[in-house]
Amino acid sequence: MRLTTVIALALLFLLVPALLVAFVFVQPRQIGLDFERVAYTDLPGWASADLMSARPALVRSCTKMATLPENRHLPGARIGGQVRDWRAGCDAIVAAKNGADFRIALLEHFDPLEVSLGSETTGHFTGYYEALLRGSLQRTERFNIPLYARPPELVMVDLGRFRSDLAGRRVAGIVEEGRLVPYSNRAEIEGGALAGRSLEVLWVDSPVDAYFLHVQGSGRVLMPDGTYMGVGYAAQNGHPNQLIGRHLINSGAIRREDMSGQAIRAWLAANPDQVQSVLNTDPSFVFFRQIDVGDGPFGSANVPLTAGHSLAVDRRHLPLHAPVWLSASHPDPDVPGKDVPFSRLVVAQDTGGAITGEIRGDVFWGFGDRAEEIAGRMDHEGRYWLLLPKKLAAAAAGDDG
């Protein structure tokens, strides 16, 4: 070996550790949420709020938690603690018979936490709804768009069960030769990847309505005999959501300031020859199961959603089942261009592939044209405060109070 080579190798071994140290220390620190305990009087609209309208949603979460082991962690961010931490507060909420009792239950058992990201307390809030489709159990000339059940080979992995720092993260795929590999994307499934396997739950008459159902996660299907069939989320193919609204903005089809669910529908209706190619730009694909219409759509927390009081959140940052005080605004469905401010108690009971970010939420508005009108146009700034049992709130805020 030449002397120059020896010197070069020696320098490499000396420099690599230094370079690694430099690399580590110049990387920006990932900023997480900060939580600060505040008084209930600091919550906008708290004093005059109709809290009882939110009680059914919270009772549903408390009822679900009552079926879980005491040491089970709430799904989502670990600041939600264990089921045992919620027992006393839930008992008081379930026992409350009127608004005064419910308010006292919250005051005595929960503390509100102002949520911030660095110095920023404002985030992004949208809406979703229970979609209406028309369909049939049999494929016909009209009803030829399938809604698929979850394929048995699809594997969904909750990474938080393997590493606590990955709580709230999931992957999905199919096992091939002992390895988990990506599942078919939307274009492949629409191209026939699942055809001939009898996985169809039913058939609908519109690829656009089917896509919006994929985005909303649940809906009602009007059958030929006039009855409704409920369909709800069963699984997802593991590919990231790349909602077509972003594609339509980037391609210049719709201006950013004009973007809404209604604008997307109008553009697709005016360009029928481009519908499938545009839909295929979103590789995410959702699988469905039949549910009873009377139960309403179920969220990721496995409880029925409550119109106006169920919130989809990013479970990496907030725990499911937790009450949240939300102050934002939504479009007035009766007056175009007008927004309606609101402050109310909601409950984190759902998630969504597009609901990502620290201060981020998606309000469930229910079923029907009015719900779709609000949800389709809601794209507003807002703030939220997390309510936790007092012991958990103190821990989240980093104090002993």
mmCIF file of C-alpha atoms in Angstrom:
data_model
loop_
_atom_site.group_PDB
_atom_site.id
_atom_site.type_symbol
_atom_site.label_atom_id
_atom_site.label_comp_id
_atom_site.label_asym_id
_atom_site.label_seq_id
_atom_site.Cartn_x
_atom_site.Cartn_y
_atom_site.Cartn_z
ATOM 1 C CA MET A 1 0.000 0.000 0.000
ATOM 2 C CA ARG A 2 1.362 3.401 -0.952
ATOM 3 C CA LEU A 3 2.188 5.912 1.784
ATOM 4 C CA THR A 4 -0.205 8.430 0.244
ATOM 5 C CA THR A 5 -3.004 5.873 0.447
ATOM 6 C CA VAL A 6 -2.230 5.164 4.104
ATOM 7 C CA ILE A 7 -2.262 8.884 4.883
ATOM 8 C CA ALA A 8 -5.543 9.348 3.018
ATOM 9 C CA LEU A 9 -7.187 6.505 4.917
ATOM 10 C CA ALA A 10 -5.929 7.847 8.214
ATOM 11 C CA LEU A 11 -7.327 11.276 7.451
ATOM 12 C CA LEU A 12 -10.648 9.684 6.466
ATOM 13 C CA PHE A 13 -10.913 7.845 9.778
ATOM 14 C CA LEU A 14 -10.085 11.051 11.622
ATOM 15 C CA LEU A 15 -12.521 13.199 9.675
ATOM 16 C CA VAL A 16 -15.553 10.901 9.530
ATOM 17 C CA PRO A 17 -16.405 11.138 13.271
ATOM 18 C CA ALA A 18 -16.042 14.911 13.137
ATOM 19 C CA LEU A 19 -18.230 15.118 10.051
ATOM 20 C CA LEU A 20 -20.857 12.931 11.695
ATOM 21 C CA VAL A 21 -20.856 15.121 14.812
ATOM 22 C CA ALA A 22 -21.167 18.229 12.683
ATOM 23 C CA PHE A 23 -24.002 16.682 10.704
ATOM 24 C CA VAL A 24 -25.899 15.786 13.861
ATOM 25 C CA PHE A 25 -25.553 19.183 15.455
ATOM 26 C CA VAL A 26 -26.479 21.268 12.415
ATOM 27 C CA GLN A 27 -29.740 19.399 11.877
ATOM 28 C CA PRO A 28 -32.715 21.540 12.928
ATOM 29 C CA ARG A 29 -34.499 20.257 16.014
ATOM 30 C CA GLN A 30 -37.975 19.015 15.262
ATOM 31 C CA ILE A 31 -40.417 21.241 17.075
ATOM 32 C CA GLY A 32 -43.273 19.465 18.826
ATOM 33 C CA LEU A 33 -46.416 20.760 20.439
ATOM 34 C CA ASP A 34 -46.226 22.758 23.632
ATOM 35 C CA PHE A 35 -48.996 22.567 26.219
ATOM 36 C CA GLU A 36 -49.706 25.253 28.810
ATOM 37 C CA ARG A 37 -52.416 24.970 31.425
ATOM 38 C CA VAL A 38 -54.900 27.834 31.290
ATOM 39 C CA ALA A 39 -58.162 28.713 33.004
ATOM 40 C CA TYR A 40 -61.529 27.782 31.519
ATOM 41 C CA THR A 41 -62.298 31.494 31.355
ATOM 42 C CA ASP A 42 -59.483 31.764 28.793
ATOM 43 C CA LEU A 43 -61.454 29.611 26.344
ATOM 44 C CA PRO A 44 -63.378 31.780 23.854
ATOM 45 C CA GLY A 45 -67.125 31.407 24.373
ATOM 46 C CA TRP A 46 -66.799 29.017 27.321
ATOM 47 C CA ALA A 47 -69.141 30.909 29.647
ATOM 48 C CA SER A 48 -72.091 30.959 27.243
ATOM 49 C CA ALA A 49 -71.546 27.644 25.427
ATOM 50 C CA ASP A 50 -74.205 24.953 25.165
ATOM 51 C CA LEU A 51 -71.982 22.198 26.524
ATOM 52 C CA MET A 52 -74.724 19.578 26.620
ATOM 53 C CA SER A 53 -74.769 19.396 22.821
ATOM 54 C CA ALA A 54 -71.281 17.881 23.022
ATOM 55 C CA ARG A 55 -72.082 15.461 25.856
ATOM 56 C CA PRO A 56 -73.353 12.617 23.573
ATOM 57 C CA ALA A 57 -70.011 12.562 21.745
ATOM 58 C CA LEU A 58 -68.023 12.457 24.974
ATOM 59 C CA VAL A 59 -70.308 9.835 26.509
ATOM 60 C CA ARG A 60 -69.687 7.628 23.465
ATOM 61 C CA SER A 61 -65.942 7.863 24.036
ATOM 62 C CA CYS A 62 -66.319 7.234 27.767
ATOM 63 C CA THR A 63 -68.530 4.223 27.057
ATOM 64 C CA LYS A 64 -65.885 2.844 24.713
ATOM 65 C CA MET A 65 -63.119 3.389 27.262
ATOM 66 C CA ALA A 66 -65.175 1.541 29.880
ATOM 67 C CA THR A 67 -64.756 -1.633 27.812
ATOM 68 C CA LEU A 68 -60.951 -1.369 27.744
ATOM 69 C CA PRO A 69 -58.385 -2.643 30.273
ATOM 70 C CA GLU A 70 -57.285 -0.161 32.941
ATOM 71 C CA ASN A 71 -53.683 -0.139 31.708
ATOM 72 C CA ARG A 72 -54.529 0.340 28.024
ATOM 73 C CA HIS A 73 -53.052 3.519 26.553
ATOM 74 C CA LEU A 74 -55.481 5.746 24.714
ATOM 75 C CA PRO A 75 -54.888 5.494 20.967
ATOM 76 C CA GLY A 76 -52.754 8.287 19.609
ATOM 77 C CA ALA A 77 -50.305 10.565 21.393
ATOM 78 C CA ARG A 78 -49.046 9.191 24.704
ATOM 79 C CA ILE A 79 -50.022 12.359 26.590
ATOM 80 C CA GLY A 80 -53.484 10.752 26.648
ATOM 81 C CA GLY A 81 -52.280 8.398 29.362
ATOM 82 C CA GLN A 82 -54.052 5.179 30.263
ATOM 83 C CA VAL A 83 -57.713 4.302 30.574
ATOM 84 C CA ARG A 84 -57.456 4.352 34.389
ATOM 85 C CA ASP A 85 -56.578 8.066 34.223
ATOM 86 C CA TRP A 86 -59.978 8.801 32.667
ATOM 87 C CA ARG A 87 -62.237 6.692 34.894
ATOM 88 C CA ALA A 88 -63.253 9.334 37.443
ATOM 89 C CA GLY A 89 -63.824 12.055 34.849
ATOM 90 C CA CYS A 90 -65.837 9.740 32.618
ATOM 91 C CA ASP A 91 -67.979 8.572 35.534
ATOM 92 C CA ALA A 92 -68.856 12.188 36.318
ATOM 93 C CA ILE A 93 -69.617 12.960 32.648
ATOM 94 C CA VAL A 94 -71.885 9.944 32.233
ATOM 95 C CA ALA A 95 -73.688 10.799 35.504
ATOM 96 C CA ALA A 96 -74.323 14.423 34.495
ATOM 97 C CA LYS A 97 -78.044 15.001 33.897
ATOM 98 C CA ASN A 98 -77.988 18.646 32.828
ATOM 99 C CA GLY A 99 -75.713 21.384 31.577
ATOM 100 C CA ALA A 100 -74.744 22.542 35.071
ATOM 101 C CA ASP A 101 -73.713 19.035 36.125
ATOM 102 C CA PHE A 102 -71.771 18.515 32.918
ATOM 103 C CA ARG A 103 -69.915 21.823 33.341
ATOM 104 C CA ILE A 104 -69.014 20.910 36.931
ATOM 105 C CA ALA A 105 -67.770 17.480 35.804
ATOM 106 C CA LEU A 106 -65.382 19.129 33.382
ATOM 107 C CA LEU A 107 -64.242 21.759 35.883
ATOM 108 C CA GLU A 108 -63.564 19.225 38.629
ATOM 109 C CA HIS A 109 -61.835 16.538 36.589
ATOM 110 C CA PHE A 110 -60.200 18.196 33.569
ATOM 111 C CA ASP A 111 -57.822 21.070 32.904
ATOM 112 C CA PRO A 112 -57.614 22.900 29.564
ATOM 113 C CA LEU A 113 -54.241 23.151 27.838
ATOM 114 C CA GLU A 114 -53.394 25.832 25.309
ATOM 115 C CA VAL A 115 -51.807 24.098 22.324
ATOM 116 C CA SER A 116 -48.986 25.821 20.481
ATOM 117 C CA LEU A 117 -46.234 25.043 18.012
ATOM 118 C CA GLY A 118 -43.329 27.213 19.026
ATOM 119 C CA SER A 119 -45.034 30.580 19.408
ATOM 120 C CA GLU A 120 -47.817 29.740 16.946
ATOM 121 C CA THR A 121 -51.276 28.877 18.281
ATOM 122 C CA THR A 122 -53.218 29.085 15.013
ATOM 123 C CA GLY A 123 -53.754 26.086 12.774
ATOM 124 C CA HIS A 124 -55.754 24.785 9.829
ATOM 125 C CA PHE A 125 -59.268 23.344 10.081
ATOM 126 C CA THR A 126 -61.466 21.744 7.455
ATOM 127 C CA GLY A 127 -64.706 19.747 7.432
ATOM 128 C CA TYR A 128 -66.047 16.395 6.285
ATOM 129 C CA TYR A 129 -69.459 14.778 6.038
ATOM 130 C CA GLU A 130 -71.318 11.517 5.502
ATOM 131 C CA ALA A 131 -71.560 11.129 1.749
ATOM 132 C CA LEU A 132 -74.691 10.165 -0.205
ATOM 133 C CA LEU A 133 -74.336 7.763 -3.137
ATOM 134 C CA ARG A 134 -76.672 5.678 -5.272
ATOM 135 C CA GLY A 135 -75.951 2.019 -5.733
ATOM 136 C CA SER A 136 -76.942 -1.598 -6.086
ATOM 137 C CA LEU A 137 -75.846 -4.997 -4.794
ATOM 138 C CA GLN A 138 -75.746 -6.165 -8.408
ATOM 139 C CA ARG A 139 -73.612 -4.765 -11.184
ATOM 140 C CA THR A 140 -75.717 -3.182 -13.920
ATOM 141 C CA GLU A 141 -75.109 -0.883 -16.846
ATOM 142 C CA ARG A 142 -75.725 2.090 -14.541
ATOM 143 C CA PHE A 143 -74.150 0.752 -11.341
ATOM 144 C CA ASN A 144 -70.699 -0.314 -12.492
ATOM 145 C CA ILE A 145 -68.263 1.318 -10.041
ATOM 146 C CA PRO A 146 -67.256 -1.114 -7.271
ATOM 147 C CA LEU A 147 -66.761 -0.348 -3.601
ATOM 148 C CA TYR A 148 -64.346 -3.015 -2.413
ATOM 149 C CA ALA A 149 -64.120 -4.833 0.908
ATOM 150 C CA ARG A 150 -60.746 -5.183 2.580
ATOM 151 C CA PRO A 151 -58.661 -7.788 0.746
ATOM 152 C CA PRO A 152 -57.626 -10.583 3.138
ATOM 153 C CA GLU A 153 -53.949 -10.314 2.177
ATOM 154 C CA LEU A 154 -53.729 -6.619 3.124
ATOM 155 C CA VAL A 155 -51.611 -6.170 6.265
ATOM 156 C CA MET A 156 -52.002 -2.996 8.334
ATOM 157 C CA VAL A 157 -49.288 -2.295 10.905
ATOM 158 C CA ASP A 158 -49.581 0.081 13.868
ATOM 159 C CA LEU A 159 -45.922 1.071 14.275
ATOM 160 C CA GLY A 160 -46.587 2.470 17.738
ATOM 161 C CA ARG A 161 -46.972 -1.103 19.019
ATOM 162 C CA PHE A 162 -43.319 -1.703 18.161
ATOM 163 C CA ARG A 163 -41.732 1.649 19.097
ATOM 164 C CA SER A 164 -43.258 4.307 21.333
ATOM 165 C CA ASP A 165 -41.695 7.126 19.274
ATOM 166 C CA LEU A 166 -43.711 5.909 16.282
ATOM 167 C CA ALA A 167 -47.069 6.177 18.075
ATOM 168 C CA GLY A 168 -49.768 7.211 15.636
ATOM 169 C CA ARG A 169 -47.875 6.030 12.550
ATOM 170 C CA ARG A 170 -49.098 3.179 10.381
ATOM 171 C CA VAL A 171 -48.053 1.354 7.264
ATOM 172 C CA ALA A 172 -49.907 -1.144 5.109
ATOM 173 C CA GLY A 173 -48.903 -3.569 2.428
ATOM 174 C CA ILE A 174 -48.715 -7.203 1.437
ATOM 175 C CA VAL A 175 -46.210 -9.843 2.539
ATOM 176 C CA GLU A 176 -44.109 -11.294 -0.286
ATOM 177 C CA GLU A 177 -41.235 -13.673 0.426
ATOM 178 C CA GLY A 178 -41.270 -12.700 4.084
ATOM 179 C CA ARG A 179 -41.176 -8.939 3.439
ATOM 180 C CA LEU A 180 -43.881 -6.297 3.648
ATOM 181 C CA VAL A 181 -44.091 -4.525 0.281
ATOM 182 C CA PRO A 182 -46.454 -1.795 -0.964
ATOM 183 C CA TYR A 183 -49.980 -2.790 -1.939
ATOM 184 C CA SER A 184 -51.541 -1.897 -5.292
ATOM 185 C CA ASN A 185 -52.185 1.821 -5.752
ATOM 186 C CA ARG A 186 -55.399 3.439 -6.977
ATOM 187 C CA ALA A 187 -54.505 3.299 -10.667
ATOM 188 C CA GLU A 188 -53.679 -0.412 -10.419
ATOM 189 C CA ILE A 189 -56.865 -1.214 -8.513
ATOM 190 C CA GLU A 190 -59.003 0.845 -10.887
ATOM 191 C CA GLY A 191 -57.238 -0.992 -13.716
ATOM 192 C CA GLY A 192 -58.511 -4.340 -12.449
ATOM 193 C CA ALA A 193 -56.027 -5.536 -9.802
ATOM 194 C CA LEU A 194 -58.902 -6.787 -7.603
ATOM 195 C CA ALA A 195 -61.360 -7.754 -10.333
ATOM 196 C CA GLY A 196 -62.862 -11.244 -10.273
ATOM 197 C CA ARG A 197 -62.264 -11.852 -6.564
ATOM 198 C CA SER A 198 -65.820 -11.176 -5.320
ATOM 199 C CA LEU A 199 -64.607 -8.382 -3.045
ATOM 200 C CA GLU A 200 -67.295 -5.930 -4.137
ATOM 201 C CA VAL A 201 -69.478 -4.701 -1.236
ATOM 202 C CA LEU A 202 -71.783 -3.059 -3.794
ATOM 203 C CA TRP A 203 -71.745 -1.030 -6.992
ATOM 204 C CA VAL A 204 -72.372 2.719 -7.393
ATOM 205 C CA ASP A 205 -73.084 4.871 -10.411
ATOM 206 C CA SER A 206 -70.406 7.562 -10.192
ATOM 207 C CA PRO A 207 -66.605 7.355 -9.978
ATOM 208 C CA VAL A 208 -66.594 10.900 -8.611
ATOM 209 C CA ASP A 209 -69.042 10.061 -5.816
ATOM 210 C CA ALA A 210 -66.975 6.959 -5.060
ATOM 211 C CA TYR A 211 -63.816 9.068 -4.803
ATOM 212 C CA PHE A 212 -65.465 11.553 -2.458
ATOM 213 C CA LEU A 213 -66.583 8.595 -0.347
ATOM 214 C CA HIS A 214 -62.939 7.491 -0.173
ATOM 215 C CA VAL A 215 -62.023 10.956 1.105
ATOM 216 C CA GLN A 216 -64.901 11.200 3.609
ATOM 217 C CA GLY A 217 -64.529 7.622 4.836
ATOM 218 C CA SER A 218 -68.212 6.772 5.264
ATOM 219 C CA GLY A 219 -71.579 7.322 3.649
ATOM 220 C CA ARG A 220 -75.078 6.148 2.863
ATOM 221 C CA VAL A 221 -76.003 4.466 -0.384
ATOM 222 C CA LEU A 222 -79.541 4.843 -1.725
ATOM 223 C CA MET A 223 -80.536 1.428 -3.091
ATOM 224 C CA PRO A 224 -82.984 0.779 -5.966
ATOM 225 C CA ASP A 225 -85.758 -0.180 -3.518
ATOM 226 C CA GLY A 226 -85.534 3.191 -1.729
ATOM 227 C CA THR A 227 -83.703 1.917 1.357
ATOM 228 C CA TYR A 228 -80.302 3.077 2.538
ATOM 229 C CA MET A 229 -77.209 0.958 3.118
ATOM 230 C CA GLY A 230 -74.479 2.352 5.335
ATOM 231 C CA VAL A 231 -70.848 1.895 4.322
ATOM 232 C CA GLY A 232 -67.874 2.684 6.510
ATOM 233 C CA TYR A 233 -64.105 2.641 6.420
ATOM 234 C CA ALA A 234 -62.551 -0.823 6.715
ATOM 235 C CA ALA A 235 -58.924 -0.318 5.622
ATOM 236 C CA GLN A 236 -56.624 1.681 3.363
ATOM 237 C CA ASN A 237 -53.995 0.508 0.902
ATOM 238 C CA GLY A 238 -51.110 2.246 2.673
ATOM 239 C CA HIS A 239 -50.276 4.767 -0.024
ATOM 240 C CA PRO A 240 -50.178 8.440 1.039
ATOM 241 C CA ASN A 241 -53.151 10.670 0.355
ATOM 242 C CA GLN A 242 -52.483 12.996 -2.556
ATOM 243 C CA LEU A 243 -55.893 14.631 -2.819
ATOM 244 C CA ILE A 244 -56.849 15.617 -6.341
ATOM 245 C CA GLY A 245 -57.523 19.206 -5.308
ATOM 246 C CA ARG A 246 -53.788 19.799 -5.080
ATOM 247 C CA HIS A 247 -53.276 18.302 -8.537
ATOM 248 C CA LEU A 248 -55.997 20.521 -10.006
ATOM 249 C CA ILE A 249 -54.395 23.596 -8.448
ATOM 250 C CA ASN A 250 -50.886 22.697 -9.615
ATOM 251 C CA SER A 251 -52.123 21.995 -13.136
ATOM 252 C CA GLY A 252 -53.901 25.346 -13.290
ATOM 253 C CA ALA A 253 -57.348 23.768 -13.630
ATOM 254 C CA ILE A 254 -58.696 25.502 -10.497
ATOM 255 C CA ARG A 255 -57.284 28.573 -8.789
ATOM 256 C CA ARG A 256 -56.166 28.048 -5.202
ATOM 257 C CA GLU A 257 -58.520 30.744 -3.935
ATOM 258 C CA ASP A 258 -61.463 29.010 -5.660
ATOM 259 C CA MET A 259 -60.697 25.511 -4.390
ATOM 260 C CA SER A 260 -63.496 23.598 -2.661
ATOM 261 C CA GLY A 261 -65.233 20.264 -2.927
ATOM 262 C CA GLN A 262 -67.902 21.936 -5.005
ATOM 263 C CA ALA A 263 -65.302 23.395 -7.388
ATOM 264 C CA ILE A 264 -63.723 19.953 -7.856
ATOM 265 C CA ARG A 265 -67.086 18.403 -8.702
ATOM 266 C CA ALA A 266 -67.875 21.176 -11.181
ATOM 267 C CA TRP A 267 -64.517 20.802 -12.961
ATOM 268 C CA LEU A 268 -64.820 17.021 -13.217
ATOM 269 C CA ALA A 269 -68.390 17.326 -14.541
ATOM 270 C CA ALA A 270 -67.124 19.711 -17.225
ATOM 271 C CA ASN A 271 -64.207 17.419 -18.151
ATOM 272 C CA PRO A 272 -65.584 13.856 -18.117
ATOM 273 C CA ASP A 273 -62.820 12.524 -20.361
ATOM 274 C CA GLN A 274 -60.217 13.410 -17.703
ATOM 275 C CA VAL A 275 -62.030 12.079 -14.636
ATOM 276 C CA GLN A 276 -60.200 8.765 -14.247
ATOM 277 C CA SER A 277 -56.754 10.149 -15.033
ATOM 278 C CA VAL A 278 -57.242 12.882 -12.428
ATOM 279 C CA LEU A 279 -58.559 10.444 -9.813
ATOM 280 C CA ASN A 280 -55.562 8.200 -10.417
ATOM 281 C CA THR A 281 -53.178 10.978 -9.334
ATOM 282 C CA ASP A 282 -54.180 10.056 -5.769
ATOM 283 C CA PRO A 283 -52.600 6.640 -5.059
ATOM 284 C CA SER A 284 -54.536 6.168 -1.803
ATOM 285 C CA PHE A 285 -57.459 3.734 -1.941
ATOM 286 C CA VAL A 286 -60.008 2.955 0.788
ATOM 287 C CA PHE A 287 -61.826 -0.319 1.419
ATOM 288 C CA PHE A 288 -65.292 -0.446 2.978
ATOM 289 C CA ARG A 289 -67.627 -2.538 5.099
ATOM 290 C CA GLN A 290 -71.371 -2.470 5.490
ATOM 291 C CA ILE A 291 -72.652 -0.726 8.630
ATOM 292 C CA ASP A 292 -76.119 -0.053 9.992
ATOM 293 C CA VAL A 293 -77.392 3.354 8.952
ATOM 294 C CA GLY A 294 -78.804 3.879 12.438
ATOM 295 C CA ASP A 295 -75.358 3.606 13.999
ATOM 296 C CA GLY A 296 -74.022 6.458 11.923
ATOM 297 C CA PRO A 297 -70.463 6.506 10.595
ATOM 298 C CA PHE A 298 -67.739 5.256 12.922
ATOM 299 C CA GLY A 299 -64.487 7.114 13.445
ATOM 300 C CA SER A 300 -61.017 5.722 14.060
ATOM 301 C CA ALA A 301 -61.770 5.691 17.790
ATOM 302 C CA ASN A 302 -64.389 3.019 16.982
ATOM 303 C CA VAL A 303 -67.342 5.085 18.175
ATOM 304 C CA PRO A 304 -70.184 6.611 16.128
ATOM 305 C CA LEU A 305 -69.462 10.187 15.094
ATOM 306 C CA THR A 306 -71.577 13.107 16.338
ATOM 307 C CA ALA A 307 -72.383 15.870 13.844
ATOM 308 C CA GLY A 308 -70.699 19.129 14.782
ATOM 309 C CA HIS A 309 -68.874 17.615 17.768
ATOM 310 C CA SER A 310 -66.556 14.910 16.398
ATOM 311 C CA LEU A 311 -63.115 15.995 15.257
ATOM 312 C CA ALA A 312 -60.575 14.144 13.110
ATOM 313 C CA VAL A 313 -57.021 14.841 14.307
ATOM 314 C CA ASP A 314 -53.455 13.765 13.676
ATOM 315 C CA ARG A 315 -53.029 11.003 16.248
ATOM 316 C CA ARG A 316 -49.273 11.559 16.319
ATOM 317 C CA HIS A 317 -49.967 14.758 18.263
ATOM 318 C CA LEU A 318 -53.294 14.305 20.068
ATOM 319 C CA PRO A 319 -54.915 11.308 21.774
ATOM 320 C CA LEU A 320 -58.212 9.937 20.500
ATOM 321 C CA HIS A 321 -61.262 10.201 22.803
ATOM 322 C CA ALA A 322 -59.953 13.452 24.328
ATOM 323 C CA PRO A 323 -62.242 16.512 24.520
ATOM 324 C CA VAL A 324 -61.007 19.564 22.639
ATOM 325 C CA TRP A 325 -62.203 23.173 22.794
ATOM 326 C CA LEU A 326 -62.267 24.422 19.196
ATOM 327 C CA SER A 327 -62.516 28.063 18.141
ATOM 328 C CA ALA A 328 -62.738 28.518 14.372
ATOM 329 C CA SER A 329 -65.285 29.385 11.672
ATOM 330 C CA HIS A 330 -67.178 27.617 8.913
ATOM 331 C CA PRO A 331 -68.883 28.741 5.694
ATOM 332 C CA ASP A 332 -72.472 29.912 6.043
ATOM 333 C CA PRO A 333 -74.467 27.398 3.943
ATOM 334 C CA ASP A 334 -77.213 29.991 3.432
ATOM 335 C CA VAL A 335 -75.123 33.051 2.525
ATOM 336 C CA PRO A 336 -72.369 32.545 -0.075
ATOM 337 C CA GLY A 337 -69.067 34.122 0.906
ATOM 338 C CA LYS A 338 -70.018 34.563 4.564
ATOM 339 C CA ASP A 339 -68.303 32.746 7.430
ATOM 340 C CA VAL A 340 -69.823 31.796 10.770
ATOM 341 C CA PRO A 341 -67.493 31.898 13.791
ATOM 342 C CA PHE A 342 -67.978 29.205 16.427
ATOM 343 C CA SER A 343 -66.429 28.018 19.685
ATOM 344 C CA ARG A 344 -67.505 24.649 21.028
ATOM 345 C CA LEU A 345 -66.513 21.440 22.724
ATOM 346 C CA VAL A 346 -65.627 18.653 20.315
ATOM 347 C CA VAL A 347 -64.078 15.219 20.822
ATOM 348 C CA ALA A 348 -61.095 13.733 18.979
ATOM 349 C CA GLN A 349 -62.757 10.616 17.563
ATOM 350 C CA ASP A 350 -61.356 10.180 14.083
ATOM 351 C CA THR A 351 -58.264 10.460 11.905
ATOM 352 C CA GLY A 352 -57.669 10.877 8.190
ATOM 353 C CA GLY A 353 -54.842 10.442 5.733
ATOM 354 C CA ALA A 354 -54.992 14.143 4.851
ATOM 355 C CA ILE A 355 -55.287 15.291 8.471
ATOM 356 C CA THR A 356 -51.622 15.778 9.252
ATOM 357 C CA GLY A 357 -49.928 18.448 11.304
ATOM 358 C CA GLU A 358 -49.662 19.656 14.847
ATOM 359 C CA ILE A 359 -52.514 22.171 14.921
ATOM 360 C CA ARG A 360 -54.861 20.503 12.461
ATOM 361 C CA GLY A 361 -58.428 19.234 12.580
ATOM 362 C CA ASP A 362 -61.349 18.115 10.432
ATOM 363 C CA VAL A 363 -64.852 18.715 11.801
ATOM 364 C CA PHE A 364 -67.552 16.136 11.062
ATOM 365 C CA TRP A 365 -70.743 17.951 9.991
ATOM 366 C CA GLY A 366 -73.119 15.007 9.546
ATOM 367 C CA PHE A 367 -75.243 13.860 6.616
ATOM 368 C CA GLY A 368 -77.076 15.699 3.863
ATOM 369 C CA ASP A 369 -76.753 18.628 1.476
ATOM 370 C CA ARG A 370 -76.261 21.192 4.240
ATOM 371 C CA ALA A 371 -73.449 19.176 5.794
ATOM 372 C CA GLU A 372 -71.777 18.791 2.397
ATOM 373 C CA GLU A 373 -72.134 22.514 1.692
ATOM 374 C CA ILE A 374 -70.346 23.407 4.950
ATOM 375 C CA ALA A 375 -67.719 20.679 4.799
ATOM 376 C CA GLY A 376 -66.907 21.113 1.114
ATOM 377 C CA ARG A 377 -66.027 24.787 1.556
ATOM 378 C CA MET A 378 -64.530 24.781 5.050
ATOM 379 C CA ASP A 379 -60.846 25.688 4.886
ATOM 380 C CA HIS A 380 -60.235 28.062 7.774
ATOM 381 C CA GLU A 381 -57.774 29.052 10.452
ATOM 382 C CA GLY A 382 -58.563 28.354 14.072
ATOM 383 C CA ARG A 383 -57.259 27.384 17.490
ATOM 384 C CA TYR A 384 -57.842 24.523 19.880
ATOM 385 C CA TRP A 385 -57.285 23.686 23.510
ATOM 386 C CA LEU A 386 -56.874 20.106 24.723
ATOM 387 C CA LEU A 387 -58.776 19.005 27.840
ATOM 388 C CA LEU A 388 -57.081 16.286 29.880
ATOM 389 C CA PRO A 389 -57.646 14.758 33.321
ATOM 390 C CA LYS A 390 -55.858 17.024 35.793
ATOM 391 C CA LYS A 391 -52.942 14.669 36.476
ATOM 392 C CA LEU A 392 -52.290 14.180 32.756
ATOM 393 C CA ALA A 393 -52.670 17.893 32.086
ATOM 394 C CA ALA A 394 -50.012 18.682 34.708
ATOM 395 C CA ALA A 395 -47.659 16.142 33.112
ATOM 396 C CA ALA A 396 -48.267 17.479 29.599
ATOM 397 C CA ALA A 397 -47.573 21.038 30.779
ATOM 398 C CA GLY A 398 -44.460 19.915 32.617
ATOM 399 C CA ASP A 399 -45.507 21.064 36.083
ATOM 400 C CA ASP A 400 -46.564 19.463 39.341
ATOM 401 C CA GLY A 401 -49.758 21.429 39.866
#
